[in-house]
Amino acid sequence: MSDLFSTLFLASLVSGGVLVAVPLVFAGVGEAISERAGVLNVGLEGMMLMGAFGAFATAISLGSIWIGLLVGGLVGMATSLLMVVLCVRLNANQIVIGIAITIGAEGVTALLHSANYSDTYPRLPRAEVLDVPLLSRIPVLGDGLFSHHASAYLALLLVVLASWVLRSTGLGLNIKAAGDQPHALAAAGGNPRTTRTMAVMTTGFLAGVGGAHIALIGAGLFVPAVTHGAGFIAIVLAMLARGRFGWIVSGAILIGVSLSLTTAFQLVGVDVPIDAVQMLPFIMILVVLSVFGRGSYLPAALAVPYDPESR
Amino acid sequence: MTRAASSSGAGSVESAPEVGIGPDHRLRASVNSILMAVLPVVAAVICGGVLLALLGRDPVSFYSNVVGHGLLGSLGRQESLIRMAPLLCIAAGLMIAFPAGIWNLGTDGQFVVAGVVVAALGPELAPNTNGLVLFTVLFVVGFAVGAAWSIIPAVMKAWFGMNEIITTLMTIFLGLSFASLLVKEFFDDPSTTVPQTKVLAVEDRLPRMFGSRVHIGLVVGLVAVLAVHYMMTRTAFGLRLRIVGMNPAAAEHAGMNMRSLTLSIFLLSSGFAGLAAAVEIAGVHGMVRAEWNPAFGFAVVPLVFLARFHGPSVILFVGAFAMFSIGGESASRKADLPNFFVLVMVALMLIFLAISEFLQARSRNVVTHE
C-alpha cells in the first residue's frame, strides 16, 4: 500500500509539476529578456492568451502540435507589436498598455472562441510524449521527469541559450545596456529603441509559445482565460530571478509541483485543503524575498521610456 | 530605482497641458482635456463597431441595446448604479496609490479577503445590532482587512525597496486561495451544499434609496472618490503624496519620512479595496461562495488612468464602464456573444488614450520649439 502510494503519488506530482512549469519557463524567460532591455511587460498574460488561441485554431485545423506551437509564438509576437509601437516608439506608459493588452486579449480570444468553437468545444488528442532513452526508465521519478512532449526539453535548451546570449554576446550586452543605461548605449552607437523592439518581440514570441503549450499540451482545448494567471506568475518569476534564468526554472517547478499536489493527493485518495497547498509557493517566495531580497536588483531604466531628446 | 521608474510612469500620464496663462489659454486647455478624454472613447466605439461587424453582428443595434438596457431601462440603470458602488471605492484607493508612484496591483486579493471576513461577520452581528452600528462595523472591518492584506508588500517596499508589482501580484494569488480556504474550512454554512458563508438576511442589508433597488453603497463610493480627490488636490498630505510620486529623491531630500508615507499609501489604498468588498457584500450578495472573484480591481485600474486620477472624471468613467458592463451583458445575450466584449472596449480606449497622449505631447513640443 505504502509503495503504491509513493510511486503513484510522486509520479503524478512530478509529471504534473513539469507540465505546469514548462509554459511558465517559456513566458518567464521572455519576460526576463524584456525586463533586462528596460521594458516591463505586464501584457504577458494577454500575449499568452493570443498565442494559445492561435495555436489551438492551427492545431485543430492542421492537426500538428509543432505548427501550432510555432503559430502560437508568431501570434504572440504579433500581439507584442502593439507594445512595441505604443511603449517603445510612442513612449506610452508600459503598465497601462500591458493591462490593456491583457484585458483586450482576454476579450478578443473569448469572442473568437465563441464565434468558432462554442457549439462544438473540440478537443485535441493527447500530445505525443518523447521518452528520453534510459533516463525515463529510472524508477519512480524517471517517468515524471523524462517523459514529456519534446517542447519541454526545448524549454530547457532555451534557458541555456538565453543565458548564454545575455552573458557572452554583444547582443546580450546591448540588451542589458538598453535596460540600464539607454542613453549610454545610444552614445556608444547602439540604438536602444531597436534593441528594445527586438527584446519585446522575442518576449511576445516566447509568451505565445508558452500560451500555446498550455492550450495544446496542458489542456488540449481552448476556453476563455485558459492561461489562468500563468502570465502574472511568469512576471513574478522573472522579476524574482533578476536575470538569472536558473531561478526561473526552479521557481516554475516549485509552483508547478505545488499546483499539482492537489491532483496527486486526490489520485491517492488523500483529502487536503487545496487552497492551503496552493498558497505554499507564494508564501515560500515571500519568505525567500524577505530574507535574501534586500539587495534586489532591477534594471535602472526598467519601465522608463527611452526618449532620445530627453537628455 | 523602481521608484524612479514608477514615478515617471505615473507622472507622464498626469502631466496636464499648461502651456500658457490667461483665460484664453485656460479655455483652450480645458477644451483640449475634454477632447483628450472623449476622443479615445469615440475611437474605441468605432473600432469596436468594426469588430462587431466582422463578427457578423449589427453594431448599431448592439450599441443601442447597451445604452437601452444599461442606461435607459429602469432595471438596468439601477443595476449599473449598484455596480458603480464597489468600483468607485476601489478607484478611490487607486487614486491615492498611483499618483504617489505606488503600483498597488493587488486590489483583487484585498477585495476578496475583506469580502469573506465581512460576509462571515455580518450574519453573526446582525440579529443583536441596529443597522447603523452594523454597517459601521462592517465598513471599518472591511477597510481594516483590506489594508492588512497589503502589509507585507508595504513593509517590503518601505524597508527593502522591494518592487511592489511582484509582491502585490503575489498577494492576489495568496488572497484568492486564502479566501477560499476561509470559506471552506472556517466560515462554511453547513446547511448549504456548495461551500459558502451564512447569508446576511435581505432586511439586514444596506438600506435602499428613493424606493429603488440602489443601496447607499453608491453614496459611500461617491463620497470616497470625491474625498480622495479633495485630499490629493487640496491638502498638504495629498501634495506630499504627489511629490513622492513625481520625484521620490526630492521628497526624501525635503525631509519627508518616506517609510511612513509609503506605509500609509499602501494601507489607505488597499483599505478602500476592502471597503469596496464590504459595500458589495452588505449591499448585494449578503454572502461569499468559495472561489468568488469578480476581478473588479483589474477593471478599475485602467479606468483610473483614463480619468487621469481626476475625481469627477473617475466617477464618469466608472459610470460609463458600469453602464457598459450591465448593458453589454444584455446586448451580448441578444447578439449571442460572450460578455467579454466590454473588455475589448476598455482595451481599445486605453490604446487610443496612449496615442492621443503622444500626439498631444508632440504638438506641445512643436509649440515650444517654434
XYZ file of C-alpha atoms in Angstrom:
681
model
C 0.000 0.000 0.000
C 2.617 2.493 1.034
C 4.658 1.510 -2.038
C 1.786 2.157 -4.382
C 1.081 5.372 -2.581
C 4.535 6.793 -3.006
C 5.104 5.713 -6.614
C 1.788 6.853 -7.984
C 1.847 9.981 -5.888
C 5.375 11.048 -6.812
C 4.972 10.221 -10.480
C 1.821 12.288 -10.776
C 3.362 15.080 -8.744
C 6.499 15.357 -10.835
C 4.881 14.922 -14.211
C 2.087 17.384 -13.388
C 4.624 19.816 -11.987
C 6.706 19.782 -15.152
C 3.586 20.208 -17.287
C 2.696 23.405 -15.403
C 6.300 24.593 -15.265
C 7.123 24.448 -18.996
C 4.870 27.319 -20.129
C 5.993 29.322 -17.086
C 9.599 28.859 -18.201
C 8.882 29.959 -21.784
C 6.974 33.056 -20.690
C 9.253 33.785 -17.733
C 12.407 33.738 -19.867
C 10.650 36.018 -22.348
C 9.672 38.443 -19.612
C 13.195 38.408 -18.205
C 14.661 39.350 -21.597
C 12.207 42.210 -21.974
C 12.902 43.436 -18.444
C 16.652 43.371 -18.975
C 16.071 45.593 -22.003
C 14.063 48.000 -19.824
C 10.529 47.125 -20.838
C 8.227 45.843 -18.101
C 5.742 43.670 -19.957
C 2.522 43.413 -17.926
C 0.768 42.250 -21.108
C 2.396 38.827 -20.855
C -0.863 37.122 -19.925
C -2.561 38.660 -22.960
C 0.224 37.599 -25.321
C -0.019 34.069 -23.890
C -3.775 34.011 -24.447
C -3.481 35.204 -28.036
C -0.775 32.604 -28.654
C -2.928 29.938 -27.035
C -5.856 30.707 -29.296
C -3.803 30.992 -32.485
C -2.054 27.747 -31.689
C -5.267 25.947 -30.874
C -7.015 27.086 -34.058
C -3.996 25.967 -36.090
C -3.592 22.634 -34.359
C -7.277 21.827 -34.744
C -7.311 22.517 -38.462
C -3.850 21.191 -39.390
C -3.543 18.509 -36.756
C 0.051 19.413 -35.932
C 1.201 20.364 -32.458
C 4.514 21.705 -33.719
C 2.990 24.033 -36.301
C 0.531 25.034 -33.586
C 3.342 25.989 -31.212
C 5.078 27.956 -33.961
C 1.910 29.832 -34.927
C 1.227 30.474 -31.245
C 4.632 32.118 -30.992
C 4.020 34.190 -34.109
C 0.616 35.351 -32.872
C 2.166 36.277 -29.521
C 4.842 38.204 -31.391
C 2.217 39.993 -33.474
C 0.432 40.985 -30.255
C 3.674 42.318 -28.843
C 3.923 44.714 -31.800
C 1.217 46.731 -30.062
C 3.570 47.151 -27.133
C 6.461 47.948 -29.475
C 4.551 50.707 -31.220
C 2.916 52.222 -28.141
C 5.575 51.767 -25.460
C 8.889 51.648 -27.300
C 8.105 54.072 -30.132
C 5.439 56.363 -28.637
C 6.706 56.163 -25.029
C 3.309 55.276 -23.560
C 3.101 54.002 -20.012
C 4.159 50.345 -20.044
C 1.929 49.211 -17.197
C -1.221 50.785 -18.649
C -0.613 49.331 -22.111
C 0.288 45.979 -20.576
C -3.028 45.818 -18.749
C -4.798 46.956 -21.920
C -3.189 44.113 -23.870
C -4.115 41.570 -21.210
C -7.777 42.522 -20.887
C -8.133 43.133 -24.621
C -6.693 39.712 -25.422
C -8.972 38.120 -22.870
C -11.942 39.719 -24.651
C -10.798 39.053 -28.216
C -9.933 35.391 -27.640
C -13.222 34.790 -25.816
C -15.130 36.356 -28.720
C -13.195 34.329 -31.285
C -13.714 31.194 -29.236
C -17.448 31.739 -29.079
C -17.608 32.509 -32.793
C -15.769 29.325 -33.746
C -15.892 26.660 -31.080
C -18.665 27.390 -28.601
C -21.011 24.822 -30.170
C -18.559 22.014 -30.634
C -15.880 22.509 -27.945
C -13.321 20.484 -29.914
C -10.507 18.717 -28.088
C -7.044 17.878 -29.267
C -5.719 14.353 -28.901
C -3.153 13.901 -26.161
C 0.216 15.233 -27.259
C 2.791 12.563 -28.006
C 5.492 12.283 -25.397
C 9.153 11.786 -26.041
C 10.769 9.289 -23.694
C 14.359 10.197 -23.068
C 16.226 6.919 -23.567
C 17.392 5.265 -20.325
C 16.622 8.255 -18.108
C 12.864 7.795 -18.463
C 13.226 4.268 -17.087
C 14.597 5.449 -13.761
C 12.167 4.049 -11.218
C 9.616 6.392 -9.624
C 10.880 9.753 -10.928
C 12.043 8.829 -14.421
C 8.641 8.747 -15.974
C 7.571 12.057 -14.461
C 10.784 13.881 -15.366
C 11.796 12.422 -18.705
C 8.591 11.513 -20.442
C 7.144 14.714 -21.834
C 6.341 16.371 -25.108
C 9.601 17.358 -26.759
C 8.856 21.064 -26.236
C 9.604 20.580 -22.528
C 13.232 19.850 -23.382
C 13.227 22.779 -25.775
C 12.329 24.991 -22.820
C 15.486 23.870 -21.055
C 17.553 24.488 -24.176
C 16.011 27.932 -24.370
C 17.131 28.710 -20.830
C 20.718 27.742 -21.675
C 20.621 29.698 -24.920
C 19.119 32.820 -23.341
C 21.641 32.918 -20.511
C 24.484 32.452 -22.989
C 23.224 35.264 -25.218
C 22.816 37.630 -22.300
C 26.109 36.754 -20.660
C 28.502 36.300 -23.548
C 27.359 38.046 -26.702
C 27.312 41.589 -27.988
C 23.558 41.324 -28.406
C 23.246 40.479 -24.717
C 25.391 43.471 -23.813
C 23.160 45.691 -25.943
C 20.050 44.323 -24.222
C 21.446 44.970 -20.757
C 22.604 48.441 -21.746
C 19.153 49.269 -23.104
C 17.761 48.421 -19.673
C 20.410 50.055 -17.517
C 21.775 52.997 -19.476
C 19.868 53.517 -22.716
C 21.477 56.903 -23.286
C 24.936 55.428 -22.878
C 24.025 52.726 -25.386
C 22.959 55.421 -27.844
C 26.154 57.350 -27.252
C 28.167 54.208 -27.979
C 26.480 53.905 -31.362
C 23.735 51.451 -30.430
C 20.053 52.069 -30.824
C 18.067 51.498 -27.614
C 14.772 51.542 -29.462
C 15.816 48.840 -31.908
C 17.202 46.714 -29.092
C 14.055 47.117 -27.029
C 11.895 46.359 -30.063
C 13.720 43.087 -30.629
C 13.514 42.211 -26.957
C 9.775 42.868 -26.761
C 9.117 40.855 -29.923
C 11.154 37.950 -28.545
C 9.098 38.157 -25.365
C 5.908 38.115 -27.421
C 7.078 35.025 -29.290
C 8.059 33.141 -26.140
C 4.857 34.137 -24.334
C 2.882 32.937 -27.361
C 4.702 29.602 -27.278
C 4.016 29.340 -23.533
C 0.323 30.024 -24.054
C 0.276 27.563 -26.941
C 1.835 24.949 -24.670
C -0.939 25.444 -22.116
C -3.696 25.052 -24.709
C -2.182 22.293 -26.854
C -0.287 20.142 -24.395
C -1.520 21.085 -20.941
C -5.272 21.375 -21.503
C -5.799 20.008 -25.005
C -8.502 22.597 -25.589
C -9.165 26.329 -25.584
C -11.571 28.010 -23.195
C -11.693 31.725 -22.344
C -8.864 32.681 -19.948
C -7.311 29.235 -20.364
C -3.944 30.575 -19.162
C -5.416 31.183 -15.725
C -2.979 33.813 -14.500
C 0.134 31.966 -15.685
C 1.332 35.176 -17.302
C 1.271 37.019 -13.999
C 3.070 34.180 -12.252
C 5.702 34.322 -15.006
C 6.125 38.073 -14.406
C 6.704 37.379 -10.725
C 9.225 34.643 -11.538
C 11.119 36.837 -13.990
C 11.342 39.737 -11.551
C 12.445 37.423 -8.770
C 15.092 35.806 -10.932
C 16.618 39.175 -11.787
C 18.168 37.851 -14.953
C 19.385 34.540 -13.557
C 17.436 32.104 -15.685
C 18.085 29.081 -13.493
C 15.923 30.727 -10.853
C 13.037 30.940 -13.289
C 13.232 27.189 -13.827
C 13.355 26.385 -10.128
C 10.568 28.831 -9.352
C 8.420 27.414 -12.146
C 8.935 23.865 -10.887
C 8.198 24.913 -7.311
C 4.911 26.434 -8.435
C 4.134 23.575 -10.815
C 4.672 20.961 -8.132
C 2.565 22.848 -5.573
C -0.272 23.227 -8.059
C -0.197 19.546 -8.978
C 0.000 18.456 -5.340
C -3.770 18.687 -5.253
C -4.255 16.301 -8.166
C -1.650 13.966 -6.759
C -3.368 13.859 -3.375
C -6.745 13.251 -4.984
C -5.256 10.446 -7.047
C -4.248 8.549 -3.940
C -7.422 9.457 -2.115
C -5.993 11.809 0.496
C -8.133 14.813 1.340
C -6.149 18.014 1.872
C -7.262 21.630 1.843
C -6.405 22.508 -1.765
C -6.319 26.221 -1.098
C -3.745 25.968 1.656
C -1.478 23.945 -0.650
C -1.848 26.489 -3.436
C -0.712 29.252 -1.110
C 2.553 27.474 -0.351
C 4.688 28.567 -3.322
C 3.802 32.220 -2.861
C 4.457 32.087 0.863
C 7.805 30.476 0.163
C 8.659 33.119 -2.425
C 7.750 35.904 0.004
C 9.915 34.340 2.719
C 12.817 33.964 0.301
C 12.336 37.576 -0.776
C 12.292 38.978 2.715
C 15.364 37.007 3.750
C 17.502 37.415 0.629
C 15.752 40.142 -1.300
C 17.340 43.173 0.317
C 19.938 43.759 -2.332
C 17.352 43.219 -5.015
C 18.441 44.436 -8.400
C 16.283 45.521 -11.303
C 17.495 47.313 -14.434
C 17.852 51.025 -13.728
C 15.740 52.140 -16.671
C 13.041 49.475 -16.228
C 9.634 50.845 -17.258
C 11.232 54.182 -18.203
C 10.543 55.043 -21.844
C 13.642 55.853 -23.883
C 13.320 59.249 -25.455
C 16.348 60.321 -27.491
C 15.502 64.005 -26.998
C 15.161 63.903 -23.227
C 18.714 64.074 -22.107
C 15.405 52.579 -8.866
C 11.974 51.115 -9.170
C 10.611 54.203 -7.512
C 12.053 56.375 -10.215
C 10.629 54.033 -12.804
C 7.111 54.028 -11.488
C 7.063 57.712 -10.746
C 7.985 58.741 -14.242
C 5.276 56.408 -15.476
C 2.586 57.910 -13.302
C 3.855 61.414 -13.845
C 3.743 61.237 -17.597
C 0.083 60.296 -17.568
C -0.710 63.085 -15.204
C 1.111 65.930 -16.894
C -1.522 68.458 -17.840
C -1.305 70.793 -20.785
C -0.307 74.042 -19.115
C 1.207 75.930 -21.988
C 0.409 79.484 -21.023
C -1.562 81.524 -18.538
C -4.621 83.664 -19.125
C -8.277 82.880 -19.766
C -7.839 82.147 -23.457
C -5.175 79.542 -22.842
C -7.060 78.117 -19.922
C -10.178 77.720 -22.071
C -8.179 76.068 -24.784
C -6.552 73.799 -22.210
C -9.859 72.650 -20.791
C -11.370 72.127 -24.246
C -8.231 70.165 -25.012
C -8.538 67.978 -21.961
C -12.204 67.237 -22.653
C -11.299 66.301 -26.227
C -8.493 64.134 -24.887
C -10.942 62.206 -22.728
C -13.670 61.910 -25.365
C -11.593 61.072 -28.446
C -10.296 57.709 -27.191
C -13.850 56.724 -26.269
C -15.183 57.645 -29.715
C -12.326 55.876 -31.468
C -12.890 52.781 -29.321
C -16.608 52.769 -30.115
C -15.849 52.944 -33.846
C -13.208 50.198 -33.660
C -15.484 48.035 -31.531
C -18.222 48.552 -34.119
C -15.917 47.330 -36.872
C -15.094 44.266 -34.770
C -18.811 43.586 -34.231
C -19.442 43.889 -37.954
C -16.590 41.448 -38.611
C -18.245 39.005 -36.239
C -21.405 39.362 -38.299
C -23.353 41.426 -35.738
C -25.076 44.722 -36.310
C -23.028 47.305 -34.373
C -25.805 49.897 -34.273
C -28.332 47.570 -32.710
C -25.661 46.229 -30.319
C -24.740 49.682 -29.049
C -28.355 50.766 -28.817
C -29.088 47.627 -26.784
C -26.203 48.514 -24.474
C -27.471 52.013 -23.863
C -31.102 50.919 -23.902
C -30.620 48.417 -21.107
C -27.670 49.797 -19.130
C -28.712 53.438 -19.050
C -32.274 53.992 -20.253
C -34.024 50.896 -18.941
C -35.050 51.373 -15.324
C -33.943 47.919 -14.126
C -30.660 48.074 -15.990
C -29.920 51.596 -14.813
C -30.395 50.509 -11.216
C -28.083 47.556 -11.834
C -25.479 49.941 -13.281
C -25.701 52.246 -10.260
C -25.409 49.268 -7.909
C -22.340 48.064 -9.801
C -20.740 51.501 -9.504
C -20.574 51.320 -5.699
C -17.668 48.864 -5.273
C -15.886 50.114 -8.397
C -15.860 53.673 -7.025
C -14.433 52.556 -3.676
C -11.621 50.651 -5.392
C -10.984 53.643 -7.669
C -10.673 55.930 -4.637
C -7.869 53.733 -3.320
C -6.039 53.680 -6.635
C -6.346 57.474 -6.880
C -4.125 57.581 -3.797
C -1.601 54.939 -4.818
C -0.937 55.629 -8.494
C -0.216 59.383 -8.316
C 2.134 58.571 -5.437
C 4.018 56.162 -7.692
C 2.932 53.030 -5.827
C 1.705 50.324 -8.193
C -0.810 48.576 -5.995
C -1.997 45.964 -8.480
C -3.264 43.648 -5.735
C -6.715 45.112 -5.142
C -8.476 41.915 -6.236
C -6.819 39.972 -3.426
C -7.505 42.689 -0.863
C -11.119 42.825 -2.065
C -11.813 39.108 -1.820
C -10.227 38.543 1.598
C -12.056 41.524 3.070
C -15.271 40.295 1.451
C -15.044 36.905 3.149
C -14.386 38.364 6.584
C -17.248 40.838 6.230
C -19.573 38.111 4.969
C -18.683 35.893 7.917
C -19.121 38.680 10.444
C -22.348 40.174 9.114
C -24.841 37.390 9.910
C -23.260 36.920 13.375
C -23.693 40.560 14.343
C -26.946 41.350 12.553
C -29.504 39.854 14.994
C -28.254 41.867 18.005
C -27.162 45.160 16.454
C -29.010 48.006 14.869
C -28.342 48.913 11.263
C -26.112 51.921 11.732
C -23.763 50.139 14.131
C -23.741 47.013 11.977
C -22.790 48.842 8.795
C -20.203 50.996 10.540
C -18.575 47.889 11.966
C -18.682 46.064 8.614
C -17.202 49.035 6.748
C -14.440 49.520 9.310
C -13.645 45.800 9.361
C -13.655 45.649 5.557
C -11.303 48.604 5.353
C -9.009 47.159 8.025
C -8.829 43.686 6.474
C -8.162 45.129 3.016
C -5.389 47.270 4.474
C -3.962 44.328 6.415
C -3.701 42.270 3.225
C -1.187 44.775 1.856
C 1.037 44.961 4.925
C 3.621 42.541 3.532
C 4.069 44.404 0.214
C 4.026 47.699 2.131
C 6.768 46.711 4.552
C 8.853 45.122 1.808
C 8.591 48.285 -0.264
C 9.172 50.736 2.575
C 12.079 48.930 4.233
C 13.744 46.865 1.499
C 12.709 48.775 -1.624
C 11.197 45.568 -2.997
C 9.222 46.197 -6.176
C 5.545 46.279 -5.230
C 4.339 44.963 -8.595
C 5.717 41.498 -7.819
C 4.585 41.484 -4.214
C 1.079 42.829 -4.805
C 0.522 40.396 -7.705
C 1.529 37.589 -5.366
C -0.899 38.784 -2.719
C -3.693 38.357 -5.300
C -2.915 34.662 -5.715
C -2.437 34.326 -1.964
C -5.640 36.217 -1.272
C -7.808 34.199 -3.642
C -6.614 30.920 -2.117
C -6.815 32.247 1.432
C -10.364 33.497 0.903
C -11.459 30.114 -0.452
C -9.747 28.403 2.460
C -11.589 30.634 4.940
C -14.936 29.913 3.279
C -14.429 26.155 3.095
C -12.738 25.454 6.393
C -13.898 28.129 8.807
C -16.996 30.016 7.734
C -18.814 27.337 5.753
C -22.566 27.317 6.233
C -23.317 23.621 6.929
C -26.894 23.957 5.648
C -25.817 24.504 2.028
C -24.297 22.047 -0.428
C -21.822 24.442 -2.086
C -19.183 25.955 0.185
C -20.416 29.420 1.129
C -20.753 31.659 4.167
C -24.000 32.193 6.036
C -26.329 34.631 4.319
C -26.942 38.128 5.654
C -30.743 38.396 5.661
C -32.112 40.710 2.991
C -33.696 43.018 5.597
C -30.292 43.410 7.298
C -28.523 44.617 4.155
C -27.647 48.207 3.255
C -30.770 50.416 3.031
C -32.017 51.277 -0.431
C -32.609 54.764 -1.694
C -35.579 56.549 -3.272
C -37.724 53.443 -3.466
C -35.290 51.888 -5.945
C -33.034 48.857 -5.564
C -29.945 51.076 -5.417
C -28.356 50.822 -1.954
C -26.469 53.546 -0.096
C -23.156 51.936 -1.029
C -23.294 54.185 -4.081
C -23.155 57.223 -1.796
C -20.222 55.678 0.064
C -18.384 55.226 -3.231
C -19.129 58.732 -4.479
C -18.046 60.294 -1.187
C -14.884 58.177 -1.174
C -13.822 59.303 -4.650
C -14.609 62.970 -4.011
C -12.924 62.921 -0.596
C -9.780 61.377 -2.062
C -9.865 63.886 -4.915
C -10.051 66.707 -2.361
C -7.296 65.157 -0.271
C -4.954 64.733 -3.228
C -5.503 68.199 -4.688
C -6.200 70.433 -1.718
C -4.367 69.128 1.340
C -0.746 69.131 2.389
C -0.827 65.366 2.789
C -2.054 64.920 -0.794
C 0.614 67.287 -2.053
C 3.251 65.262 -0.236
C 1.988 62.068 -1.857
C 2.116 63.621 -5.307
C 5.628 64.870 -4.722
C 6.672 61.372 -3.675
C 5.189 60.130 -6.938
C 6.799 62.739 -9.135
C 10.231 62.812 -7.590
C 10.968 60.470 -4.705
C 14.544 61.693 -4.415
C 13.385 65.285 -3.988
C 10.773 64.162 -1.482
C 13.402 62.419 0.604
C 15.721 65.382 0.287
C 12.939 67.657 1.536
C 12.903 65.626 4.726
C 9.755 63.612 4.173
C 9.523 60.359 6.061
C 9.409 58.002 3.105
C 8.759 54.881 5.149
C 5.683 56.132 6.919
C 4.414 57.787 3.735
C 4.827 54.568 1.740
C 3.134 52.619 4.500
C 0.164 54.982 4.650
C -0.228 54.948 0.859
C -0.437 51.155 0.849
C -2.778 50.903 3.826
C -5.137 53.626 2.614
C -5.315 52.416 -0.956
C -5.935 48.771 -0.084
C -8.264 49.773 2.723
C -10.558 51.250 0.103
C -10.494 47.934 -1.780
C -11.625 46.271 1.451
C -14.342 48.891 1.894
C -15.490 48.115 -1.660
C -15.913 44.477 -0.685
C -17.872 45.410 2.460
C -20.196 47.571 0.354
C -20.700 44.812 -2.225
C -21.368 42.109 0.388
C -23.601 44.172 2.679
C -25.407 45.724 -0.279
C -25.784 42.980 -2.865
C -24.691 39.419 -2.126
C -25.008 39.011 1.650
C -22.611 36.048 1.451
C -19.484 34.774 -0.312
C -19.027 31.497 -2.167
C -15.664 29.760 -2.398
C -13.629 30.817 -5.478
C -15.500 34.150 -5.610
C -13.544 36.730 -7.595
C -15.401 39.381 -9.583
C -12.000 40.869 -10.648
C -13.244 44.430 -10.208
C -9.749 45.650 -9.391
C -8.230 44.916 -12.778
C -11.185 46.590 -14.444
C -10.765 49.734 -12.366
C -7.001 50.182 -12.862
C -7.336 51.352 -16.479
C -10.397 53.482 -15.693
C -8.435 55.461 -13.132
C -5.791 56.110 -15.766
C -8.327 57.053 -18.420
C -9.631 59.628 -15.950
C -6.101 60.831 -15.165
C -6.728 60.465 -11.401
C -9.269 63.289 -11.559
C -12.174 62.562 -9.160
C -15.191 63.737 -11.189
C -13.795 62.116 -14.335
C -13.246 58.891 -12.382
C -16.952 58.924 -11.487
C -17.850 59.466 -15.153
C -15.614 56.675 -16.388
C -16.736 54.253 -13.688
C -20.346 55.097 -14.500
C -19.782 54.554 -18.216
C -17.992 51.279 -17.510
C -20.761 50.044 -15.198
C -23.371 51.023 -17.767
C -21.410 49.259 -20.470
C -20.926 46.099 -18.375
C -24.582 45.816 -17.399
C -25.938 46.915 -20.781
C -23.262 44.839 -22.506
C -24.417 41.714 -20.666
C -27.891 42.110 -22.069
C -26.755 43.217 -25.537
C -24.275 40.328 -25.725
C -27.009 37.869 -24.801
C -29.229 39.262 -27.534
C -26.380 39.192 -30.072
C -25.337 35.717 -28.904
C -21.855 36.903 -27.918
C -19.940 36.234 -24.704
C -19.899 39.089 -22.243
C -16.201 39.712 -22.865
C -16.851 42.433 -25.392
C -16.646 45.121 -22.688
C -13.025 44.130 -22.060
C -12.174 44.731 -25.694
C -13.722 48.189 -25.489
C -11.731 49.174 -22.398
C -8.532 47.913 -24.006
C -9.231 49.914 -27.166
C -9.879 53.055 -25.105
C -6.563 52.661 -23.297
C -4.694 52.207 -26.548
C -6.290 55.275 -28.106
C -5.629 57.204 -24.914
C -1.940 56.409 -25.280
C -1.970 57.520 -28.900
C -3.800 60.766 -28.164
C -1.386 61.479 -25.330
C 1.541 61.012 -27.695
C 0.003 63.328 -30.277
C -0.629 65.935 -27.625
C 2.906 65.752 -26.304
C 4.236 66.120 -29.831
C 2.112 69.153 -30.615
C 3.286 70.701 -27.343
C 6.869 70.091 -28.386
C 6.237 71.785 -31.703
C 4.890 74.836 -29.873
C 7.886 75.098 -27.572
C 10.342 74.594 -30.425
C 8.903 77.463 -32.503
